[in-house]
Coordinates of C-alpha atoms in Angstrom, one line a residue:
X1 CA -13.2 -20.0 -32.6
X2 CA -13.6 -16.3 -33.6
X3 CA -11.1 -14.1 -32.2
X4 CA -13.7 -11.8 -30.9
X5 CA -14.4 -14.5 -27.6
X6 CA -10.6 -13.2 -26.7
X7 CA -12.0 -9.7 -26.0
X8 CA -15.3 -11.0 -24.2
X9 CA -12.6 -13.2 -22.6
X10 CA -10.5 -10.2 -21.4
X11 CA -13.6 -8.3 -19.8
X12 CA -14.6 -11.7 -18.1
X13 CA -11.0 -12.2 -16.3
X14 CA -11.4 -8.7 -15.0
X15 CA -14.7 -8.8 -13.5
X16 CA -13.7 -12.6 -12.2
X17 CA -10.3 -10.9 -10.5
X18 CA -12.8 -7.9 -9.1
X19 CA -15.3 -10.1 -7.6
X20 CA -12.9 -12.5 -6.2
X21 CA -9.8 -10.6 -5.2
X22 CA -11.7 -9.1 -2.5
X23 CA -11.3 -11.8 0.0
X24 CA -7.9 -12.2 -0.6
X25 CA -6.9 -8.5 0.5
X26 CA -9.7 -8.0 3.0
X27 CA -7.4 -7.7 5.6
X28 CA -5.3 -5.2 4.4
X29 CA -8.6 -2.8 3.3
X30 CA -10.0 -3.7 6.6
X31 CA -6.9 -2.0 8.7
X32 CA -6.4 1.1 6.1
X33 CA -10.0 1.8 6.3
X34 CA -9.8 1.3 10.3
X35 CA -12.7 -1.2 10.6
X36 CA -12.8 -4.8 12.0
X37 CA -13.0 -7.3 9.6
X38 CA -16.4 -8.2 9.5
X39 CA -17.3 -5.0 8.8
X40 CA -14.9 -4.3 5.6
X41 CA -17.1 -7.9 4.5
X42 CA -19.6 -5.6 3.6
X43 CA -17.4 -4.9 0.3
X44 CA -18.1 -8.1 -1.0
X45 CA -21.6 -8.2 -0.4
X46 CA -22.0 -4.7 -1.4
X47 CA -20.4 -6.3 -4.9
X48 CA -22.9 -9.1 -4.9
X49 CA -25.6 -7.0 -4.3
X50 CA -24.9 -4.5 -7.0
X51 CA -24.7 -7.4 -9.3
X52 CA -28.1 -9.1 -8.6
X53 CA -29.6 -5.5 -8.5
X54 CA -27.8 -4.9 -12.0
X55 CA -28.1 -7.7 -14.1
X56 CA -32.3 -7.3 -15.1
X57 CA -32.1 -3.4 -14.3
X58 CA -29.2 -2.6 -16.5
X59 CA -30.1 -5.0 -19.2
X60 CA -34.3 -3.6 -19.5
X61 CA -32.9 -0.5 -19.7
X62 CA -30.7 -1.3 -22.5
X63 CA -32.4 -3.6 -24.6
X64 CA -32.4 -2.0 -27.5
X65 CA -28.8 -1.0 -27.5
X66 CA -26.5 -2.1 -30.0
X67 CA -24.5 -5.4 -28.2
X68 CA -21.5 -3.9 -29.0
X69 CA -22.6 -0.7 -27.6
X70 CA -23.7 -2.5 -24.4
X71 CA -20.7 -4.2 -24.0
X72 CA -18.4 -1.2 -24.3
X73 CA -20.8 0.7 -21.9
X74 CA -21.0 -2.1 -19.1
X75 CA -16.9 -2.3 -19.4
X76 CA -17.0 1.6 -18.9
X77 CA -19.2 1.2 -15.8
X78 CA -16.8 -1.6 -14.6
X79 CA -13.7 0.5 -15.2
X80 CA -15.1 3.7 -13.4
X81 CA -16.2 1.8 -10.1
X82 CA -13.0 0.3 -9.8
X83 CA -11.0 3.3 -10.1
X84 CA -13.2 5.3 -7.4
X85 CA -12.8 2.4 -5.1
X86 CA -9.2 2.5 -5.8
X87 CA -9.6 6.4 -4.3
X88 CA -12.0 5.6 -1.7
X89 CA -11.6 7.8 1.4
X90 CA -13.2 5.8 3.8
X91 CA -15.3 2.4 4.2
X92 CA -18.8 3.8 3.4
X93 CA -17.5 5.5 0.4
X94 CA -15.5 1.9 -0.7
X95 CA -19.1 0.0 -0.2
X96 CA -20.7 2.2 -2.7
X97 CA -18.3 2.3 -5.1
X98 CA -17.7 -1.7 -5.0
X99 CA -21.7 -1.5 -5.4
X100 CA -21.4 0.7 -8.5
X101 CA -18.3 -1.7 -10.3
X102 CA -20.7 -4.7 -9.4
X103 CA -23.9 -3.3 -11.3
X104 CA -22.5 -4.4 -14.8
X105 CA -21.2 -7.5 -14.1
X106 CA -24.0 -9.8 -15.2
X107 CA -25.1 -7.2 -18.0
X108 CA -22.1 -8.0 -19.5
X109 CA -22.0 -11.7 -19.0
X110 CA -25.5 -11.6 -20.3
X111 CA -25.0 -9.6 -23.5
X112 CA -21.5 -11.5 -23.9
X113 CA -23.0 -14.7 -23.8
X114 CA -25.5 -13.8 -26.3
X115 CA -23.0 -12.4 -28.7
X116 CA -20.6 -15.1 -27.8
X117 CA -23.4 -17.7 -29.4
X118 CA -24.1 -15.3 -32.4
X119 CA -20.9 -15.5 -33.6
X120 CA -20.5 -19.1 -34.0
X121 CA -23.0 -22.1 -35.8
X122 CA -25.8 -23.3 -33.4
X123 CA -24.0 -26.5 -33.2
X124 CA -20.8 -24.6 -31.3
X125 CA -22.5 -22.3 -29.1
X126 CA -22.1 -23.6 -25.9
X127 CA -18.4 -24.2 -26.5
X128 CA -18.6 -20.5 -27.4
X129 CA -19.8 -19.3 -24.4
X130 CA -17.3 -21.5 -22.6
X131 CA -14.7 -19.8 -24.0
X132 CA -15.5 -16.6 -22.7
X133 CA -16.0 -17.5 -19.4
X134 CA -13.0 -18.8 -19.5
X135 CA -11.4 -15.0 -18.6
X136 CA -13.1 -15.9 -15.4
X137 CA -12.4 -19.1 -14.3
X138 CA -9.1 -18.3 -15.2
X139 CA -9.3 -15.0 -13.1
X140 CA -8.9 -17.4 -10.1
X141 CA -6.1 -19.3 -11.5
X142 CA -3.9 -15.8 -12.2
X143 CA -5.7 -12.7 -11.5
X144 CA -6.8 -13.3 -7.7
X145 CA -3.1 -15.0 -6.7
X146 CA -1.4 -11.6 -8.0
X147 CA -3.8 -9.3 -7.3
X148 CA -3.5 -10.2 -3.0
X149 CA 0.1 -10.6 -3.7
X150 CA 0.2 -6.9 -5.0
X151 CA -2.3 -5.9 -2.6
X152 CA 0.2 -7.3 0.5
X153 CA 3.1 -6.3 -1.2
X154 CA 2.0 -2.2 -2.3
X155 CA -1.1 -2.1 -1.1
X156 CA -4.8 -2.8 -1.8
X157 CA -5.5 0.2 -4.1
X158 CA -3.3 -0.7 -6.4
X159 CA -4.5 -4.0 -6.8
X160 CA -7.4 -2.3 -7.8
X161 CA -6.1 -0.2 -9.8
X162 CA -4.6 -2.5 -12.1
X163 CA -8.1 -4.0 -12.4
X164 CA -8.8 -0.8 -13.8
X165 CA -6.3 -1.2 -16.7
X166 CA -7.7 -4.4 -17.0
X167 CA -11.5 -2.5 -17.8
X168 CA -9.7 -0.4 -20.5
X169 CA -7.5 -3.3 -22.2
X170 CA -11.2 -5.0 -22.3
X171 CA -12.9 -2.0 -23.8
X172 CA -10.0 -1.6 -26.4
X173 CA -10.2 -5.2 -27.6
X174 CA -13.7 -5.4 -27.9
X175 CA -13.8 -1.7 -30.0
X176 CA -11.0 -3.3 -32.2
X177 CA -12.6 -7.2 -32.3
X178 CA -16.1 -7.5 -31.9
X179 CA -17.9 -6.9 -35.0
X180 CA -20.7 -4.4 -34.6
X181 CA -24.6 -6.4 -35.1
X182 CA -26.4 -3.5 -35.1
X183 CA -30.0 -3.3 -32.9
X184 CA -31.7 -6.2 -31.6
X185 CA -34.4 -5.8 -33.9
X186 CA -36.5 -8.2 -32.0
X187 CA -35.9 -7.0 -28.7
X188 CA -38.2 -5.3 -26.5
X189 CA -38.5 -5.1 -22.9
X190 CA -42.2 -6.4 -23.1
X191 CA -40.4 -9.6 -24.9
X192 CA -37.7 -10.0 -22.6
X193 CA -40.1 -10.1 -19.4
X194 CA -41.9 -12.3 -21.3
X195 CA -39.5 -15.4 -21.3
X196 CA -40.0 -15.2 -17.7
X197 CA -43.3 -16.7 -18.7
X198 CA -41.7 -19.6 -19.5
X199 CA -41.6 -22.5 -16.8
X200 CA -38.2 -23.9 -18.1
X201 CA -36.4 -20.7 -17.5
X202 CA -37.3 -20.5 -13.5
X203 CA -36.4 -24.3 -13.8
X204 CA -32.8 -23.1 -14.9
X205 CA -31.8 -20.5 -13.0
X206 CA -33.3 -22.6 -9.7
X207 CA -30.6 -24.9 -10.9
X208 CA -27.9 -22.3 -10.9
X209 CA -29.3 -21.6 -7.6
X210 CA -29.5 -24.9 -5.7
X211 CA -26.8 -27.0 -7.8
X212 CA -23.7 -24.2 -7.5
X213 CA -25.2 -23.2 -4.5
X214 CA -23.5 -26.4 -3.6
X215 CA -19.7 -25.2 -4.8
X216 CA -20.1 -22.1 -2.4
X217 CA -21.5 -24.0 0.7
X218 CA -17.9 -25.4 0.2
X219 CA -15.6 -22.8 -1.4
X220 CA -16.8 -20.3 1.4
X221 CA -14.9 -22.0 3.9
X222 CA -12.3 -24.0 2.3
X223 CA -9.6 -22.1 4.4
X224 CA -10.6 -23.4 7.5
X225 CA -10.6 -26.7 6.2
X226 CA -7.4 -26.7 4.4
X227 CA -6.1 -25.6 7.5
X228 CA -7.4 -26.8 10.6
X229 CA -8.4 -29.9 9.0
X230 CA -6.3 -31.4 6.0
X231 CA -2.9 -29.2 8.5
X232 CA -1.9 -27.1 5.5
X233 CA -0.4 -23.8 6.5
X234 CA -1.7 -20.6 5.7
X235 CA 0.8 -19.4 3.1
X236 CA -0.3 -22.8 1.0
X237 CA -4.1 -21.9 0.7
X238 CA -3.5 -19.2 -2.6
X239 CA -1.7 -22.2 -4.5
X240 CA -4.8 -24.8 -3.7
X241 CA -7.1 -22.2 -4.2
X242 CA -5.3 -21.7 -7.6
X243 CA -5.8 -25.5 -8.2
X244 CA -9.1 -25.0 -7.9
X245 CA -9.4 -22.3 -10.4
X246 CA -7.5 -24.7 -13.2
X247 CA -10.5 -27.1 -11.9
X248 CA -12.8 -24.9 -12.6
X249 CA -11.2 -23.3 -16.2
X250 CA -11.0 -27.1 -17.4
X251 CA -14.3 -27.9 -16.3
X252 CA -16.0 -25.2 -18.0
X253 CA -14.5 -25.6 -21.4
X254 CA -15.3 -29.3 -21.2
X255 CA -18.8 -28.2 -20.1
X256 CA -18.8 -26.4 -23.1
X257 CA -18.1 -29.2 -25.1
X258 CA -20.3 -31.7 -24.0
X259 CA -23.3 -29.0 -23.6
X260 CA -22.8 -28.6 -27.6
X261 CA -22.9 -32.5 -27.9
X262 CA -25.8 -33.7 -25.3
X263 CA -26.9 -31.2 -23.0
X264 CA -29.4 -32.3 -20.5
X265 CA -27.6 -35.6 -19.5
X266 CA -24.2 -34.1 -19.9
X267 CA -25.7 -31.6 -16.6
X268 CA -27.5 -34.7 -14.8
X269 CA -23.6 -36.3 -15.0
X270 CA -22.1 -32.8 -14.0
X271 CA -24.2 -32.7 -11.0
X272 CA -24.0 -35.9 -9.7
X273 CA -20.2 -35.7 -10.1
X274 CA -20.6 -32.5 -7.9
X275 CA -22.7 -34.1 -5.5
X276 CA -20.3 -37.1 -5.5
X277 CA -17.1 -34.9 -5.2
X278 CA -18.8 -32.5 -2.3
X279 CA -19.8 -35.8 0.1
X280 CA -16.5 -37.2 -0.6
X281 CA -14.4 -34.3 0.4
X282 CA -16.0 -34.9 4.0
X283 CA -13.5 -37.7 4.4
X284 CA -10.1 -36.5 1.9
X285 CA -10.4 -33.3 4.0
X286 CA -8.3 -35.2 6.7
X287 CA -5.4 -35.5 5.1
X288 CA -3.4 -33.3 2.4
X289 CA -2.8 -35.2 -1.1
X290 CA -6.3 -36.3 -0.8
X291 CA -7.8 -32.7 0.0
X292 CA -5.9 -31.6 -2.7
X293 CA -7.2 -33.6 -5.4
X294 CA -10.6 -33.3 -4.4
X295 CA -10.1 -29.2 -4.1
X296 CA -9.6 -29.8 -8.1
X297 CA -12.6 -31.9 -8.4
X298 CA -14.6 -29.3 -6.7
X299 CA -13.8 -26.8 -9.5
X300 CA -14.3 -29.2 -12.3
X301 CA -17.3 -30.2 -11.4
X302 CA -18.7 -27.1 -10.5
X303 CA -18.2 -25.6 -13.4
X304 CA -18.8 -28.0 -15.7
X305 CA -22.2 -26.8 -14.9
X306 CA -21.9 -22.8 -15.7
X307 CA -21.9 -23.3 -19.6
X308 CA -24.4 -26.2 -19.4
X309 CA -27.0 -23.9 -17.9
X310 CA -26.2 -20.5 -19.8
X311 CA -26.5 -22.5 -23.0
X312 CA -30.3 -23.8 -21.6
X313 CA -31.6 -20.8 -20.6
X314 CA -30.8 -18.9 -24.5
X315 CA -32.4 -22.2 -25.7
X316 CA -35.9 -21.7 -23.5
X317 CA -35.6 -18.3 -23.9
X318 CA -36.1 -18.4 -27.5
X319 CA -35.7 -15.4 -29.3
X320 CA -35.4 -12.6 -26.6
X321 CA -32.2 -13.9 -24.6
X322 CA -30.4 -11.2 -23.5
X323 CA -32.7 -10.4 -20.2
X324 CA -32.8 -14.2 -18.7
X325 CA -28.9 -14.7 -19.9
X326 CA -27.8 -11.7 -17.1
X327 CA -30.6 -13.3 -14.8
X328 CA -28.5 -16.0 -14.4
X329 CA -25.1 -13.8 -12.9
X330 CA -27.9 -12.7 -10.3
X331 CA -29.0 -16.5 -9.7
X332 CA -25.2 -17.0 -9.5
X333 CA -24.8 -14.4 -6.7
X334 CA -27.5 -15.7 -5.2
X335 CA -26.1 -19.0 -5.0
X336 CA -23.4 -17.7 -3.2
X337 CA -25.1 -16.4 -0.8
X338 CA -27.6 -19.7 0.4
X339 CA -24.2 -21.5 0.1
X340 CA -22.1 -19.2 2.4
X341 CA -25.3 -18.8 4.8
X342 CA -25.9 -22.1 5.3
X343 CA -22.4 -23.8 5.7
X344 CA -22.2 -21.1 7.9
X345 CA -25.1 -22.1 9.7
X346 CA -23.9 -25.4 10.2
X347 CA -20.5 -24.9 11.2
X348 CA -22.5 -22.5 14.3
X349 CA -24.5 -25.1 15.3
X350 CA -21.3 -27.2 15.9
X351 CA -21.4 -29.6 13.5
X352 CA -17.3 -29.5 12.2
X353 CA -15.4 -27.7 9.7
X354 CA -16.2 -30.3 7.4
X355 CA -19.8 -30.0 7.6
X356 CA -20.5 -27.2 4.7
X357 CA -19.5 -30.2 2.3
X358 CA -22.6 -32.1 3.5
X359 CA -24.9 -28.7 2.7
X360 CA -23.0 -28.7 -0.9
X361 CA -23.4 -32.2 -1.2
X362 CA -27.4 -31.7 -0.5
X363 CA -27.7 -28.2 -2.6
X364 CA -25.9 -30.4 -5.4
X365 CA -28.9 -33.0 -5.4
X366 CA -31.6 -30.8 -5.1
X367 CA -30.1 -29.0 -8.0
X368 CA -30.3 -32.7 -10.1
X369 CA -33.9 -33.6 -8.9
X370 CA -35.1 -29.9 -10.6
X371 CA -33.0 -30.7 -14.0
X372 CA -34.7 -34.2 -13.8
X373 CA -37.9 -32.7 -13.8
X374 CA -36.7 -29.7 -16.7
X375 CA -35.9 -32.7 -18.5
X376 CA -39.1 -34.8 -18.1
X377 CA -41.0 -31.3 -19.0
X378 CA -39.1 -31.4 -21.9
X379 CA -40.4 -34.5 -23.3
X380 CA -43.6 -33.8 -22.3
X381 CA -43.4 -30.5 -24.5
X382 CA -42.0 -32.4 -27.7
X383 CA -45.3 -32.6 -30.1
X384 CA -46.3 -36.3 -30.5
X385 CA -45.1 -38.5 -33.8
X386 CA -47.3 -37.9 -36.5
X387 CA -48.1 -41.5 -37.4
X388 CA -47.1 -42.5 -41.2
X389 CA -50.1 -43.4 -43.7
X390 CA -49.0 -47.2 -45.0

């Protein structure tokens, strides 16, 4: 694999520990900031929001930048809004800047993924992609464990300040590794709204939706479960939640693998093993070894799923991938969202702690039956044999 993926891999684990670390220092922001808890939430859906708001706007503006250029610029962004959050003064000011450091996040998946693909032979690309997101999945593994240990230790700010360091490192390997491709010559706005067009492209990123919408039903509460449920203590939740971020690093470089290799019924397995997994953990929850193993599972099959889907969508795209590829960070963040509201929703209505795995279980299934019927499109688009003379 070309060394390049190592600094696309680099900007990925920083934005992964940005986005993620949030929840694990809430607390402390919450009491430096002086507001309750629910209220200092509104950091990580100001993030969210700045990255479903980002990932089109950001991209149609620059669509005829350089890659290269784009990717330095949307690690520049990154950088800055994590510094001034770093110096917020007060809450208000903190939602706007964690607003501003979320707006390039699926730019830059969505310009890395296509330069990820570029720089490899079609028959590698997914793997490709894989690798860089690996700097996210494995931003859970590492990043988010030591960032809330330095943010309970010395303090939030500096936990986001050394995501900071983090945005320069990334903008210094991709200046010194990525090779410069020069402009899109066959990108336009007009051609990047137009693979939304395209019925297959909805198809995936309502798969992205639905089917990991599934994971976050899940993930959103796994505290509580751990628990109140399985009887873990507190203090053991960052190492399982670090087991599920080497479930989720393994599972998407094995996505990766099997995307390159057979890609539509490598996702129907993927999701089905989600599905499977997520209804499953409804029983292992109760007890420790097996809610730990199935925490793993969770993560593996989740995100077996990522690279499947980023590698469909720059297929159907065809030739103008750049816009739909940061389309699906916002489909991403939108799927955490239905996941979080609706295991929420059941856990109010009194159903159990355990309950959220039934919605993920569900969202996981939904997300199948719409990659059944992307596939069955498929062969209805493939042109007829053309029947040989004898």
């Amino acid at each position: 694999m070309p060394i390049a993926l190592l600094a696309l891999a680099i900007g990925a684990f920083g934005i992964g520990t940005t986005e993620f670390v949030m929840m694990g220092v809430l607390p402390e922001t919450a009491a430096d900031f002086g507001v309750s808890i629910p209220t200092a939430g509104h950091l990580i859906s100001g993030y969210a929001l700045g990255v479903v708001i980002g990932a089109p706007l950001l991209t149609a503006v620059a669509v005829r930048l350089p890659r290269k250029t784009m990717l330095l610029a949307m690690m520049a962004m990154f950088t800055v809004g994590n510094l001034l959050f770093a110096l917020s003064p007060n809450h208000e000011w903190g939602v706007i800047f964690r607003f501003l450091a979320g707006l390039p996040h699926g730019a830059f998946f969505g310009a890395g993924a296509v330069v990820a693909s570029s720089l490899v032979g079609k028959e590698n690309r997914a793997k490709a992609v894989s690798m860089m997101f690996v700097g996210l999945t494995l931003a859970n593994v590492i990043g988010v464990p030591l960032g809330t240990l330095l943010g309970q230790q010395v303090g939030w700010r500096a936990t986001f300040g050394v995501v900071a360091v983090i945005g320069l490192v990334a903008m210094a390997a991709i200046q010194k590794l990525v090779p410069f491709q020069g402009k899109p010559a066959e990108s336009s706005l007009r051609g990047e709204l137009g693979a939304f067009r395209r019925p297959q492209v909805w198809f995936a990123l309502a798969i992205v939706t639905f089917g990991l919408g599934g994971v976050f039903a899940c993930l959103s509460y796994i505290a509580p479960m751990l628990t109140d449920v399985a009887g873990y203590a507190p203090g053991d939740v960052t190492l399982l939640l670090s087991l599920a971020g080497l479930g989720m690093t393994l599972g998407n470089l094995l996505g990766g693998r099997l995307a390159d290799r057979a890609l539509m019924p490598s996702l129907y397995v993927a999701l089905t093993a989600l599905a499977a997994v997520l209804a499953v953990f409804t029983v292992t929850a109760q007890g420790k070894v097996g809610a730990a193993i199935t925490v793993f599972g969770i993560g593996l099959a989740g995100f077996m799923i990522g690279p499947m889907l980023q590698a469909r969508i720059m297929e159907k795209a065809g030739g103008t991938p750049s816009l739909v590829s940061a389309a699906v960070q916002s489909a991403f963040n939108i799927a955490n969202s239905i996941g979080a509201y609706l295991g929420g929703l059941v856990i109010a209505g009194g159903l159990g702690l355990v309950a959220p795995n039934w919605v993920g279980a569900s969202l996981a299934v939904l997300g199948l039956s719409i990659a059944v019927v992307s596939g069955l499109l498929d062969r209805r688009e493939q042109p007829a044999p053309v029947p040989v003379a004898a």
